[in-house]
Short mmCIF file of C-alpha atoms in Angstrom, two decimals:
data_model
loop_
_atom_site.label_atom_id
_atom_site.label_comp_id
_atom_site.label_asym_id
_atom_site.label_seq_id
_atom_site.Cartn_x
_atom_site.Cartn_y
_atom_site.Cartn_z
CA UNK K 656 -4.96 -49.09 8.76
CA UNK K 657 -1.91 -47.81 7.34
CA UNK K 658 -3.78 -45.22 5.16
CA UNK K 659 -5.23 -43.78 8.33
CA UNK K 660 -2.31 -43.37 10.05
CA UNK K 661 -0.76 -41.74 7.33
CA UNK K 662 -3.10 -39.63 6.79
CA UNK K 663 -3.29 -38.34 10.57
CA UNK K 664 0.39 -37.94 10.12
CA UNK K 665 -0.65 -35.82 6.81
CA UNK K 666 -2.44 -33.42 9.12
CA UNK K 667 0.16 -33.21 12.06
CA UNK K 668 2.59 -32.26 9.48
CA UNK K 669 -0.09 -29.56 7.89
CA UNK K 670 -0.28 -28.37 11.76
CA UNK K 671 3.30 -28.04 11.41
CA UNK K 672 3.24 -26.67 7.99
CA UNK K 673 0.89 -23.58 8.80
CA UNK K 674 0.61 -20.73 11.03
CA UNK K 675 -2.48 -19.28 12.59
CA UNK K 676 -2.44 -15.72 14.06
CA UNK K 677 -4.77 -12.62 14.21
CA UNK K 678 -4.06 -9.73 12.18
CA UNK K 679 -3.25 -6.43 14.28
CA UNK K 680 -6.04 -3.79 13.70
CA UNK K 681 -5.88 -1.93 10.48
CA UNK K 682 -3.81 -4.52 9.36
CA UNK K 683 -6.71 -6.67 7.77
CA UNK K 684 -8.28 -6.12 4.48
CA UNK K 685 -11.54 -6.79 2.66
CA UNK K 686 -10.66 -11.09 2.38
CA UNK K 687 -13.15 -11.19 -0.64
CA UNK K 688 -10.74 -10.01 -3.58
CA UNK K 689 -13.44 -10.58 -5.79
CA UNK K 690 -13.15 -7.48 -7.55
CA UNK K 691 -13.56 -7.81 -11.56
CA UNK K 692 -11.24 -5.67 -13.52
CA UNK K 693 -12.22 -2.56 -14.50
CA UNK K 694 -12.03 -0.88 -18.06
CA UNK K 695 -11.77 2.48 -19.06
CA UNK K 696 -13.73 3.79 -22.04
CA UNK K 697 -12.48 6.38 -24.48
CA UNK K 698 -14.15 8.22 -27.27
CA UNK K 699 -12.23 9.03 -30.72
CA UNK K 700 -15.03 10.87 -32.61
CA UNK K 701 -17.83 8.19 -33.30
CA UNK K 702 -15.22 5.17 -32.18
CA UNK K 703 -15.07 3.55 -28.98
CA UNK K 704 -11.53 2.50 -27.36
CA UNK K 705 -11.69 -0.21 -24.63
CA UNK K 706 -8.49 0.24 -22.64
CA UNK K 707 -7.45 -1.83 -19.44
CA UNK K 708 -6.74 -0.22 -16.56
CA UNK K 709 -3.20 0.55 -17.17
CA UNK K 710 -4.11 2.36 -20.60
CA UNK K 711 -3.46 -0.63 -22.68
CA UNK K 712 -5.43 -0.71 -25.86
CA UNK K 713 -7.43 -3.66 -26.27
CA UNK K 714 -10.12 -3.19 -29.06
CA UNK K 715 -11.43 -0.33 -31.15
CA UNK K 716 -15.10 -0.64 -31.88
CA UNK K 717 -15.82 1.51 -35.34
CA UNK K 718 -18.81 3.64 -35.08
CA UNK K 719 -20.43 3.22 -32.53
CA UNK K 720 -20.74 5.19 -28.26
CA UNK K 721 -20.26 2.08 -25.99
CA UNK K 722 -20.18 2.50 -22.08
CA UNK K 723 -18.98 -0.13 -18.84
CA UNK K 724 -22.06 -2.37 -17.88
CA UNK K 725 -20.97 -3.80 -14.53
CA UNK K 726 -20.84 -7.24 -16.43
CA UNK K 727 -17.29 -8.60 -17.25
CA UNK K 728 -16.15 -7.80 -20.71
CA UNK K 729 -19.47 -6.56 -21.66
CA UNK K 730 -19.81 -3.36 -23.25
CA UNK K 731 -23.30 -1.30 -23.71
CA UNK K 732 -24.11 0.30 -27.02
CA UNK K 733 -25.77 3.64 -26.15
CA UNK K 734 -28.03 4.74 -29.02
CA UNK K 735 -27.95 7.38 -31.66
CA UNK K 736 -30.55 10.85 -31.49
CA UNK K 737 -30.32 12.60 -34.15
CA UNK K 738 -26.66 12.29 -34.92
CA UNK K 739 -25.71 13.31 -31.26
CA UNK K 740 -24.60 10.50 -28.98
CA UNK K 741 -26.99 10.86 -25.48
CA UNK K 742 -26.97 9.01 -21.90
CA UNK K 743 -30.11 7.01 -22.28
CA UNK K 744 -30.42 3.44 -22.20
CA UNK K 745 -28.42 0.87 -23.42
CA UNK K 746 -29.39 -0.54 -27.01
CA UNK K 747 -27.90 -3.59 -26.98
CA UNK K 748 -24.33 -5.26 -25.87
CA UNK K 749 -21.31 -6.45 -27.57
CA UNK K 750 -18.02 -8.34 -26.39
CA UNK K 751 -14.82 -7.03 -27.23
CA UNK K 752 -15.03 -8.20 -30.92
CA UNK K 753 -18.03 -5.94 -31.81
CA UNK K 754 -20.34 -8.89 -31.88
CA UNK K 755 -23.55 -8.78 -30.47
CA UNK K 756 -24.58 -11.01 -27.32
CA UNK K 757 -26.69 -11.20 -24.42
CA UNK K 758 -25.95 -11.03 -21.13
CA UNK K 759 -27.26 -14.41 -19.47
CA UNK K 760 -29.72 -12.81 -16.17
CA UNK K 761 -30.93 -14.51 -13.02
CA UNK K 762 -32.25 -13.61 -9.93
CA UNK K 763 -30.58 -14.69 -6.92
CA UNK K 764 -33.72 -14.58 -4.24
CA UNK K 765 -32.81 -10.68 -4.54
CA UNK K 766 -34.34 -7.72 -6.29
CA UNK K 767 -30.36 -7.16 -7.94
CA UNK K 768 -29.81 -8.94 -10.81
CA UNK K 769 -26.88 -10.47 -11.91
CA UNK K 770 -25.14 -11.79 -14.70
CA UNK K 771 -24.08 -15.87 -15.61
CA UNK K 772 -21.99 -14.58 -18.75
CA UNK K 773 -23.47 -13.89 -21.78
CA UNK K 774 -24.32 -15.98 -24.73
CA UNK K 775 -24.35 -15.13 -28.81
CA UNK K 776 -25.94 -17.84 -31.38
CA UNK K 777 -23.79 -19.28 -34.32
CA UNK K 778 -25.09 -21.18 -36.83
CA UNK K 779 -28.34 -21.73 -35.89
CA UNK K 780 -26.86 -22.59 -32.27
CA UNK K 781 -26.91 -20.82 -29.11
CA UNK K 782 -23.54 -20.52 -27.19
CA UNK K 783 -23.17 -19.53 -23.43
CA UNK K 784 -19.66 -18.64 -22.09
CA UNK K 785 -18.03 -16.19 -19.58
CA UNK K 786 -15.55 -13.54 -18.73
CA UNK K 787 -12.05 -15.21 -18.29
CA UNK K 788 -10.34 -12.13 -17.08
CA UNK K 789 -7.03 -13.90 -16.70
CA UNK K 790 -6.53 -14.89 -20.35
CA UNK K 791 -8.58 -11.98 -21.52
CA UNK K 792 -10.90 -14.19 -23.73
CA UNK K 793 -14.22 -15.85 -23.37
CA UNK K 794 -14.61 -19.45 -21.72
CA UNK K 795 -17.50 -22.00 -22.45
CA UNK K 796 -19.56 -22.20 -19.58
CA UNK K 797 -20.07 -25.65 -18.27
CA UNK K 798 -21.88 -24.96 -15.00
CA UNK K 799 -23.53 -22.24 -12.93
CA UNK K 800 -20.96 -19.47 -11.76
CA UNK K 801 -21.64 -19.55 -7.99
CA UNK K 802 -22.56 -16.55 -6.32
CA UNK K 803 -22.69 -15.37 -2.36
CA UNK K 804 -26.06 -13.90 -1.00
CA UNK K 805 -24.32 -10.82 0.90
CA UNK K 806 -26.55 -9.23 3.87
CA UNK K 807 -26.55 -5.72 4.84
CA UNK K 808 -28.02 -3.08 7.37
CA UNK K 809 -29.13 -0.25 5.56
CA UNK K 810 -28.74 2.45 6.74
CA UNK K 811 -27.40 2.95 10.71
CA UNK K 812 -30.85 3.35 12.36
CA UNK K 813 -32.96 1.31 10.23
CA UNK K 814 -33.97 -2.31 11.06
CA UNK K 815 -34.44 -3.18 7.18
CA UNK K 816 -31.50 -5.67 5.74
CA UNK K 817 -30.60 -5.71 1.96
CA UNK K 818 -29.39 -7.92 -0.04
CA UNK K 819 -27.05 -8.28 -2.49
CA UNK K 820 -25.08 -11.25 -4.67
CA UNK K 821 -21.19 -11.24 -5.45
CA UNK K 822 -19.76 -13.55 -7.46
CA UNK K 823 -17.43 -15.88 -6.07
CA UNK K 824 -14.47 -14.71 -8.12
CA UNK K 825 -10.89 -13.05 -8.44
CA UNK K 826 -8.32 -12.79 -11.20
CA UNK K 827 -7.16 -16.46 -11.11
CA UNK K 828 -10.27 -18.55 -9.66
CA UNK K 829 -13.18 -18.72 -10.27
CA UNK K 830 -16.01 -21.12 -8.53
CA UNK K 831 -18.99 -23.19 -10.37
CA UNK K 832 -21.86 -25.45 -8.74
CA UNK K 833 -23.92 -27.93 -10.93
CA UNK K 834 -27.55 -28.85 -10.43
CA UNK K 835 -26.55 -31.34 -8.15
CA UNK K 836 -25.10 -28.91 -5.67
CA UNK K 837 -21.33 -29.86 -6.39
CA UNK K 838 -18.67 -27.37 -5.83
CA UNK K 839 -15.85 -26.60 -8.39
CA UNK K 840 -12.63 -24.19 -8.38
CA UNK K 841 -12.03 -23.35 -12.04
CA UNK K 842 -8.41 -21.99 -12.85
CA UNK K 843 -8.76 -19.34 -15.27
CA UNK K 844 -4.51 -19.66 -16.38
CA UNK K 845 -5.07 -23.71 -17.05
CA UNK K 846 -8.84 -23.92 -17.96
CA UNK K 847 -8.90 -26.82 -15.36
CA UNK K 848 -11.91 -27.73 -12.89
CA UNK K 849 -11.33 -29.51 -9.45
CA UNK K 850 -14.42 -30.48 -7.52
CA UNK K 851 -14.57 -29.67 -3.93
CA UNK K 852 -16.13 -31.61 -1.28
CA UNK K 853 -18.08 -30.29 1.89
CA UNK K 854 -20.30 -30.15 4.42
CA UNK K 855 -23.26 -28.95 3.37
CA UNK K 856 -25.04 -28.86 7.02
CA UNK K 857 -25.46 -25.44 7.86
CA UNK K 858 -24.58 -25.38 11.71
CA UNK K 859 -26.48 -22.47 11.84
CA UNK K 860 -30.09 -23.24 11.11
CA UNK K 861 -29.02 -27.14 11.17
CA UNK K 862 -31.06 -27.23 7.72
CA UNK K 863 -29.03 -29.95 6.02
CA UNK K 864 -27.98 -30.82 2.15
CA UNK K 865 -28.12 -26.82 0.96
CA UNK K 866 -26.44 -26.07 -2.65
CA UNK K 867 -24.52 -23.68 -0.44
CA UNK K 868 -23.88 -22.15 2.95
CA UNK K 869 -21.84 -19.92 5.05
CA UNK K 870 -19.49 -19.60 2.65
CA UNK K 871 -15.84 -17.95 3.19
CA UNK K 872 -13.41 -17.43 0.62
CA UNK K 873 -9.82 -15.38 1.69
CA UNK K 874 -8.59 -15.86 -2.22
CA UNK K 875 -5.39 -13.33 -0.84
CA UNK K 876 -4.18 -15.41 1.30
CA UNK K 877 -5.38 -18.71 -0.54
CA UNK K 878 -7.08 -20.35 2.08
CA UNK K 879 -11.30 -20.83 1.17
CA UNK K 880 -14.02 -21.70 3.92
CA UNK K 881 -17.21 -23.73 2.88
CA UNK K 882 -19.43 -24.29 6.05
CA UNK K 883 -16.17 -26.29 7.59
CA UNK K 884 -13.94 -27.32 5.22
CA UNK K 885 -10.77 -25.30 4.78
CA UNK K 886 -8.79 -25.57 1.28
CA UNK K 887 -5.58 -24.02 0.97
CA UNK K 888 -5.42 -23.19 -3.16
CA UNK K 889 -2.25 -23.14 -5.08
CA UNK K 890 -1.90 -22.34 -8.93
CA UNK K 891 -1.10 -26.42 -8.78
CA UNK K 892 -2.87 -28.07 -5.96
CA UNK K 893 -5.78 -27.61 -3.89
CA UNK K 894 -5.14 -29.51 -0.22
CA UNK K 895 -7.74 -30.20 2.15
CA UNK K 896 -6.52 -28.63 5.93
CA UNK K 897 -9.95 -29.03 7.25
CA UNK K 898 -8.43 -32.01 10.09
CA UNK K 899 -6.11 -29.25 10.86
CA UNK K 900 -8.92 -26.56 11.85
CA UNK K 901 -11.20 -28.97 13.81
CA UNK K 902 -10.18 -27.42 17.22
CA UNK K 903 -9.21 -23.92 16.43
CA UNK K 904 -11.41 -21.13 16.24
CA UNK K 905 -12.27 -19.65 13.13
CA UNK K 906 -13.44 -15.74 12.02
CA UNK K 907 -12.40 -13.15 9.61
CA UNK K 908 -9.92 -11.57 11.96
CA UNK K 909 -8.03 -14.99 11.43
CA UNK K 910 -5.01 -14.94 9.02
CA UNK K 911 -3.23 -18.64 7.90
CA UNK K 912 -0.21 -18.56 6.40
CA UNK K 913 2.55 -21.43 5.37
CA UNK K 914 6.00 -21.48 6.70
CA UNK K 915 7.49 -23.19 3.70
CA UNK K 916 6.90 -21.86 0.15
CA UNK K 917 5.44 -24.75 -1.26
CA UNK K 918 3.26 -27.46 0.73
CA UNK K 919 3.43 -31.30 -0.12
CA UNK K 920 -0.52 -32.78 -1.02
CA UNK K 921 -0.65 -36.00 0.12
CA UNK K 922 0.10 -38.59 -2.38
CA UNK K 923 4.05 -36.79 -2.31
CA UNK K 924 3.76 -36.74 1.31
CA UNK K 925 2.59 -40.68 1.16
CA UNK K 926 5.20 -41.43 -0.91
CA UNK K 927 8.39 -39.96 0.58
CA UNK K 928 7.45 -41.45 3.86
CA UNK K 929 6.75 -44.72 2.70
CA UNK K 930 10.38 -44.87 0.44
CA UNK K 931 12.95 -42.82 3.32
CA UNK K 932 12.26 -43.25 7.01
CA UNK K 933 14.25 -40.67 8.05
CA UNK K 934 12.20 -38.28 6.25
CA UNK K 935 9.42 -37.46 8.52
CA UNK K 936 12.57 -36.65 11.47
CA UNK K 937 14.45 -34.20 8.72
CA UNK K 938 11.47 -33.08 8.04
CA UNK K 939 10.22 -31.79 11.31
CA UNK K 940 13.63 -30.40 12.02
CA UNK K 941 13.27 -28.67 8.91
CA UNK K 942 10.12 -27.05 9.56
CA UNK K 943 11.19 -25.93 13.13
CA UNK K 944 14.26 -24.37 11.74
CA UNK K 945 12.39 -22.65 9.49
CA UNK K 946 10.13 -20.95 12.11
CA UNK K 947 13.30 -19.91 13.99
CA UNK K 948 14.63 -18.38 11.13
CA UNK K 949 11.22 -16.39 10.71
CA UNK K 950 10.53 -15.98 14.25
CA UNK K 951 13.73 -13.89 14.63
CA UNK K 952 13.21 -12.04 11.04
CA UNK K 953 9.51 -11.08 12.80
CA UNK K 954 11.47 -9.90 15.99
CA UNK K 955 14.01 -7.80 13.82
CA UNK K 956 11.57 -6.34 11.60
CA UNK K 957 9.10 -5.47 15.06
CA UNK K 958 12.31 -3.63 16.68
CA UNK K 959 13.14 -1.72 13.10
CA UNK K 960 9.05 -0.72 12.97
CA UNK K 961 9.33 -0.01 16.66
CA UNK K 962 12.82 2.46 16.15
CA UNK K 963 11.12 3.98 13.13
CA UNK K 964 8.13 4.65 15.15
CA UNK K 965 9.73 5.96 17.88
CA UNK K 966 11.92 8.07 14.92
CA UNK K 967 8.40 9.58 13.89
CA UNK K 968 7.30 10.50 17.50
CA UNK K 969 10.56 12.37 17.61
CA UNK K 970 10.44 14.12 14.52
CA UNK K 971 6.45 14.81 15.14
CA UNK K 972 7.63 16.56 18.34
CA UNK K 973 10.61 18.38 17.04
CA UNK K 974 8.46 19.97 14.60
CA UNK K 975 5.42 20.92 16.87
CA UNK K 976 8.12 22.72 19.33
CA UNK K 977 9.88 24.19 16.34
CA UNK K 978 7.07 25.90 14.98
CA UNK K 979 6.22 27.23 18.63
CA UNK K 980 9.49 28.92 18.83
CA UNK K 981 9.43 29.96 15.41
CA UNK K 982 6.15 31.50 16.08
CA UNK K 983 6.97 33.22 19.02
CA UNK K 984 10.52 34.61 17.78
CA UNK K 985 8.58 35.84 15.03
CA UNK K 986 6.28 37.96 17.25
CA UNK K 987 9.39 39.56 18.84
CA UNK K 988 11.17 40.49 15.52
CA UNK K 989 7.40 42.25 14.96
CA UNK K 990 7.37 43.93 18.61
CA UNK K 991 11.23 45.67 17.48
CA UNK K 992 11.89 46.63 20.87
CA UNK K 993 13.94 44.30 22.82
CA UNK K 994 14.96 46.77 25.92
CA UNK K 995 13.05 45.56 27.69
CA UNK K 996 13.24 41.88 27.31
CA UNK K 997 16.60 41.58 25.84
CA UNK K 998 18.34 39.29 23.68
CA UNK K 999 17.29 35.75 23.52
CA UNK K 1000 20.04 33.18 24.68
CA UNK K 1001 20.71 30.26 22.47
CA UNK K 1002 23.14 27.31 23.20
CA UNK K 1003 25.74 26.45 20.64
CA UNK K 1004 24.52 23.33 20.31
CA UNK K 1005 20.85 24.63 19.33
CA UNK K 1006 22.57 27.51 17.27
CA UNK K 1007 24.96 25.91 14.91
CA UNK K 1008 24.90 22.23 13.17
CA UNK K 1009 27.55 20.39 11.41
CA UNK K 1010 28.29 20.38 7.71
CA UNK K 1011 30.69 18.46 6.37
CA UNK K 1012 34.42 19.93 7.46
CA UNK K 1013 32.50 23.32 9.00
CA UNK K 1014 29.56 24.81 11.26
CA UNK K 1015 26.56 26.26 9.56
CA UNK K 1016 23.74 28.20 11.87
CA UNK K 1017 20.76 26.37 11.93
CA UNK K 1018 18.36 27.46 9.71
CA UNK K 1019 15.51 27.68 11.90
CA UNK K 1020 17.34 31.29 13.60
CA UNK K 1021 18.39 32.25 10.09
CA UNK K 1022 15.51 35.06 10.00
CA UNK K 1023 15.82 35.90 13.87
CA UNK K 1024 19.53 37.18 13.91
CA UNK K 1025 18.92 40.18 15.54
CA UNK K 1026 16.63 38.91 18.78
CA UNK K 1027 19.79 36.34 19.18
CA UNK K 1028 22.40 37.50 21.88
CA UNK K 1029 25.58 36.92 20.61
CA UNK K 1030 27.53 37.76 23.30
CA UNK K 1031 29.96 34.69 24.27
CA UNK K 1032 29.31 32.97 20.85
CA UNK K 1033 32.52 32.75 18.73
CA UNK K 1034 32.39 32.16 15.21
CA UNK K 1035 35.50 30.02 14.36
CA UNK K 1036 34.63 27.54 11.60
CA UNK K 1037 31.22 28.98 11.18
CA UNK K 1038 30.08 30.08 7.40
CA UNK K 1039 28.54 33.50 7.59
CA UNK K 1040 28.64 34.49 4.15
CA UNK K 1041 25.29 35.20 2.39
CA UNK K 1042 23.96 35.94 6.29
CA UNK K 1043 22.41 39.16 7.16
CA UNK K 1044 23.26 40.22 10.93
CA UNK K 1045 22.71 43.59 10.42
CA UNK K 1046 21.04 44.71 14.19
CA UNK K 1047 22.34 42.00 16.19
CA UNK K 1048 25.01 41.90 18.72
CA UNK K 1049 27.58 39.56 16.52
CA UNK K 1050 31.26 40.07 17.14
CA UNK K 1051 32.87 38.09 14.31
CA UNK K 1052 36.73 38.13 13.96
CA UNK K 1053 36.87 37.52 9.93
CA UNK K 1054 40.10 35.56 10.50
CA UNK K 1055 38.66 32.90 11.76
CA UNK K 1056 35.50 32.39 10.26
CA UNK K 1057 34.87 29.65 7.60
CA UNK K 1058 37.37 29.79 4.67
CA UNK K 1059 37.95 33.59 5.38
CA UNK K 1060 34.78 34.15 3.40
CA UNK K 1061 32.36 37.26 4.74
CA UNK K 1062 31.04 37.36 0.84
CA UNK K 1063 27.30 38.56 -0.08
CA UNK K 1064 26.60 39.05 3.92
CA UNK K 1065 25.19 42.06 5.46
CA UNK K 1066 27.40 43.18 8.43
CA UNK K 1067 25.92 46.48 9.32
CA UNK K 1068 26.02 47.94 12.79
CA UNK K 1069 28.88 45.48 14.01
CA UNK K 1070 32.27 45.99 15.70
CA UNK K 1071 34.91 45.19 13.88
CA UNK K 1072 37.15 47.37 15.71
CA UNK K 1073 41.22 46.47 14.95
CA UNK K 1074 39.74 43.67 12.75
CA UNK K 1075 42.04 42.28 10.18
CA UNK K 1076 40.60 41.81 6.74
CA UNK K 1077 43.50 40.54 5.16
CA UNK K 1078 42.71 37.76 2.62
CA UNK K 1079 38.90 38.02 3.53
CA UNK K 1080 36.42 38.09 1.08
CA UNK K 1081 34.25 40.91 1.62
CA UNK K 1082 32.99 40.92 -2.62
CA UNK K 1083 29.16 41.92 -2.52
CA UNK K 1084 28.74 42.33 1.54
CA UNK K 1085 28.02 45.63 3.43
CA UNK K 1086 29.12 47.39 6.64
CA UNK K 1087 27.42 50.48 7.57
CA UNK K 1088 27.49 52.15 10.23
CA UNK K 1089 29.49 49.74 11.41
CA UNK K 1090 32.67 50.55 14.59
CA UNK K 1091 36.39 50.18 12.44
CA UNK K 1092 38.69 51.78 14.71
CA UNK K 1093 42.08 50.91 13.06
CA UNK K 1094 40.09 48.30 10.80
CA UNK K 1095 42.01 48.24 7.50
CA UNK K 1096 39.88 46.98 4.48
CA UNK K 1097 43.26 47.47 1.68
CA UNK K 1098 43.94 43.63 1.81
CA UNK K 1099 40.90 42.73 1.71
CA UNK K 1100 39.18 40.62 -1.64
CA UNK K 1101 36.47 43.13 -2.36
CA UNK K 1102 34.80 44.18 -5.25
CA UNK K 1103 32.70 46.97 -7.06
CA UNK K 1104 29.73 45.77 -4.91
CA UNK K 1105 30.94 45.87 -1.30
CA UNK K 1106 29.86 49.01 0.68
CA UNK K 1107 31.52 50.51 3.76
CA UNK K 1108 30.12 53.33 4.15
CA UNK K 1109 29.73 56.23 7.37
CA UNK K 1110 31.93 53.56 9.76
CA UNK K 1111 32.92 55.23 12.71
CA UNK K 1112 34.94 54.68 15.69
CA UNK K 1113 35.19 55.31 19.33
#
């Protein structure tokens, strides 16, 4: 009696222990990570280099064209006409130590073969072992890999349904069933086997004691579905959370995840509650602090997504009404005549943005000087060197501009009439045709490439 209790208790705190919510759309990936790793085959002359996916070298096989079979460290030797390597059929296969094997085939009530392993005979002796992609070496098979029979419409108006088998498989697990129809999880990094029990009534078709059925494996987010029993996996424990799914709905769209890092199995959870009676209280308060602590990171991190979001929408619009005015001040500058229109009125605001200690004009209206109307801007603080306002309207008194500088700028067809240029630079810029009525240049920091040229006044 006082198992059952504490094993009801088990699965309140697993209820506790675990979250159940729906991923958002787009947010859910393919659950089967059963993807093998791939290899990438090089050719050095008549050698073969077997590199992982990262470029790492992992064999060099002398003397002979091998290719990728689809089977998991096997290789395909490709055979020899005439001293030229072609694309024909495979020869024969070989592991990554050159020798020669077999893959081990089966059919799978399915017209697409797959593979158990491969074998290779030693002394007299046939040996059968597969892939462990996790230590990169070759396992001794003890039991039939287990495979899922994988439906499919082919084709969007056809009423004809394929059929294909995956292997029930990622990088660190890898599942087996005996003749008897037993389950096992094999780790690949400990080389351990754990049987798991379940249902095998299919609710479906009600067709009881199948080797398999409906089978659901989420390796990502370690939680694996037979028929219904739930396991969540661990590189250490595999726990049972089947009691704690009996009344919630299940599908792909559903995502489980732990609120603590690591989750007691049952004999630790039996035996802190039978040695501290306090512990199942801290414990509970423990859990429930923990989901406070995570419920506000979730609300944080939704506002931050939200404010980025919103930052995007911004900056999405910006641009789109940026490039309309761009386009359409460009289309004026082309037209030339602006009598009839006039000059374009800009706030300073718009015009100008802040750098560091000064103004700058914004970048966007750097090519469209001249269809600006400058008439009440002033240009105190405001860099102009390097600018080219030839054409426009500008009235810029060079005292007062950023750090006196007017250098490499193109100031032809202004009024500068009783400017002062004392202590300006001027090196490099032009004014022609420009109005200097009692403008004196003779204090001015010029050099051999500033041109003032056929100024006149009033």
């Amino acid at each position: 009696m006082e198992e059952e209790a504490l094993k009801e208790l088990y699965q309140e705190y697993l209820d506790l222990v675990f979250e159940i919510s729906e991923y958002e759309d787009g947010e859910k990936q393919e659950t089967r990570d059963l993807a093998l790793p791939r290899f990438v085959i090089e050719h050095d002359g008549n050698d073969s280099l077997i590199k992982d996916s990262d470029g790492k070298l992992i064999s060099v096989i002398k003397n002979k064209y091998i290719c990728e079979t689809g089977y998991p460290g096997l290789f395909g030797v490709k055979s020899n006409n005439g001293g030229a390597f072609d694309n024909y059929s495979v020869s024969y296969y070989i592991d990554f130590n050159d020798r020669r094997v077999c893959p081990l085939r089966g059919r799978f009530n399915t017209s697409k073969e797959y593979t158990y392993g491969i074998s290779w005979t030693r002394l007299g002796r046939t040996h059968y072992y597969f892939y462990n992609d996790a230590t990169g070496a070759y396992d001794t098979l003890m039991y039939k890999p287990l495979v899922f029979e994988y439906e499919f419409e082919n084709g969007a108006y056809t009423e004809f349904i394929g059929q294909m088998t995956i292997f029930m498989e990622n990088q660190y697990y890898k599942l087996f069933i005996d003749d008897d129809g037993k389950i096992f999880l094999y780790r690949k990094s400990l080389g351990t086997y754990d049987e798991l029990a379940y249902n095998k009534t299919d609710k479906q078709s009600g067709n009881p004691e199948k080797d398999f059925i409906a089978l659901d494996i989420n390796f990502d987010k370690n939680i694996m579905k037979i028929n219904d029993t739930y396991y969540y996996l661990t590189p250490f424990d595999v726990i049972d959370i089947s009691g704690m799914m009996k009344n919630k709905r299940w599908s792909r769209s559903i995502r489980i995840s732990p609120v603590k890092e690591k989750i007691m199995p049952y004999e630790l959870f039996k035996t802190k509650m039978k040695k501290d009676e306090n512990f199942w209280k801290l414990l509970v308060s423990e859990i429930k602090e923990l989901k406070q602590k995570k419920y506000i990171e979730d609300l944080e991190k939704a506002k931050e997504i939200q404010e980025q979001e919103e930052i995007l929408r911004k900056t999405k619009r910006a641009k789109e009404l940026w490039e309309l005015i761009l386009g359409a001040m460009k289309e004026l500058k082309e037209l030339g005549d602006l009598s009839i229109v006039g000059r374009i009125k800009v706030d300073e605001d718009l015009l100008f943005i802040k750098v560091g200690d000064h103004l700058e004009l914004n970048p966007y209206f750097i090519s469209f000087l001249s269809l600006i109307d400058f008439t009440l801007i002033s240009f105190k603080n405001v860099k102009v060197s390097e600018l080219d306002f030839s054409g426009s309207n500008a009235r810029i008194d060079p005292q007062i501009v950023y750090n006196k500088d007017m250098s490499r700028g193109n100031y032809s067809g202004l009024d500068f009439n009783a400017a002062s240029f004392k202590d300006v630079n001027i090196s490099g810029s032009v004014f022609t045709d420009s109005l200097m009525d009692f403008t004196d240049f003779t204090e001015a920091k010029k050099d051999d490439d500033t041109v003032i040229e056929r100024h006149y006044s009033f």
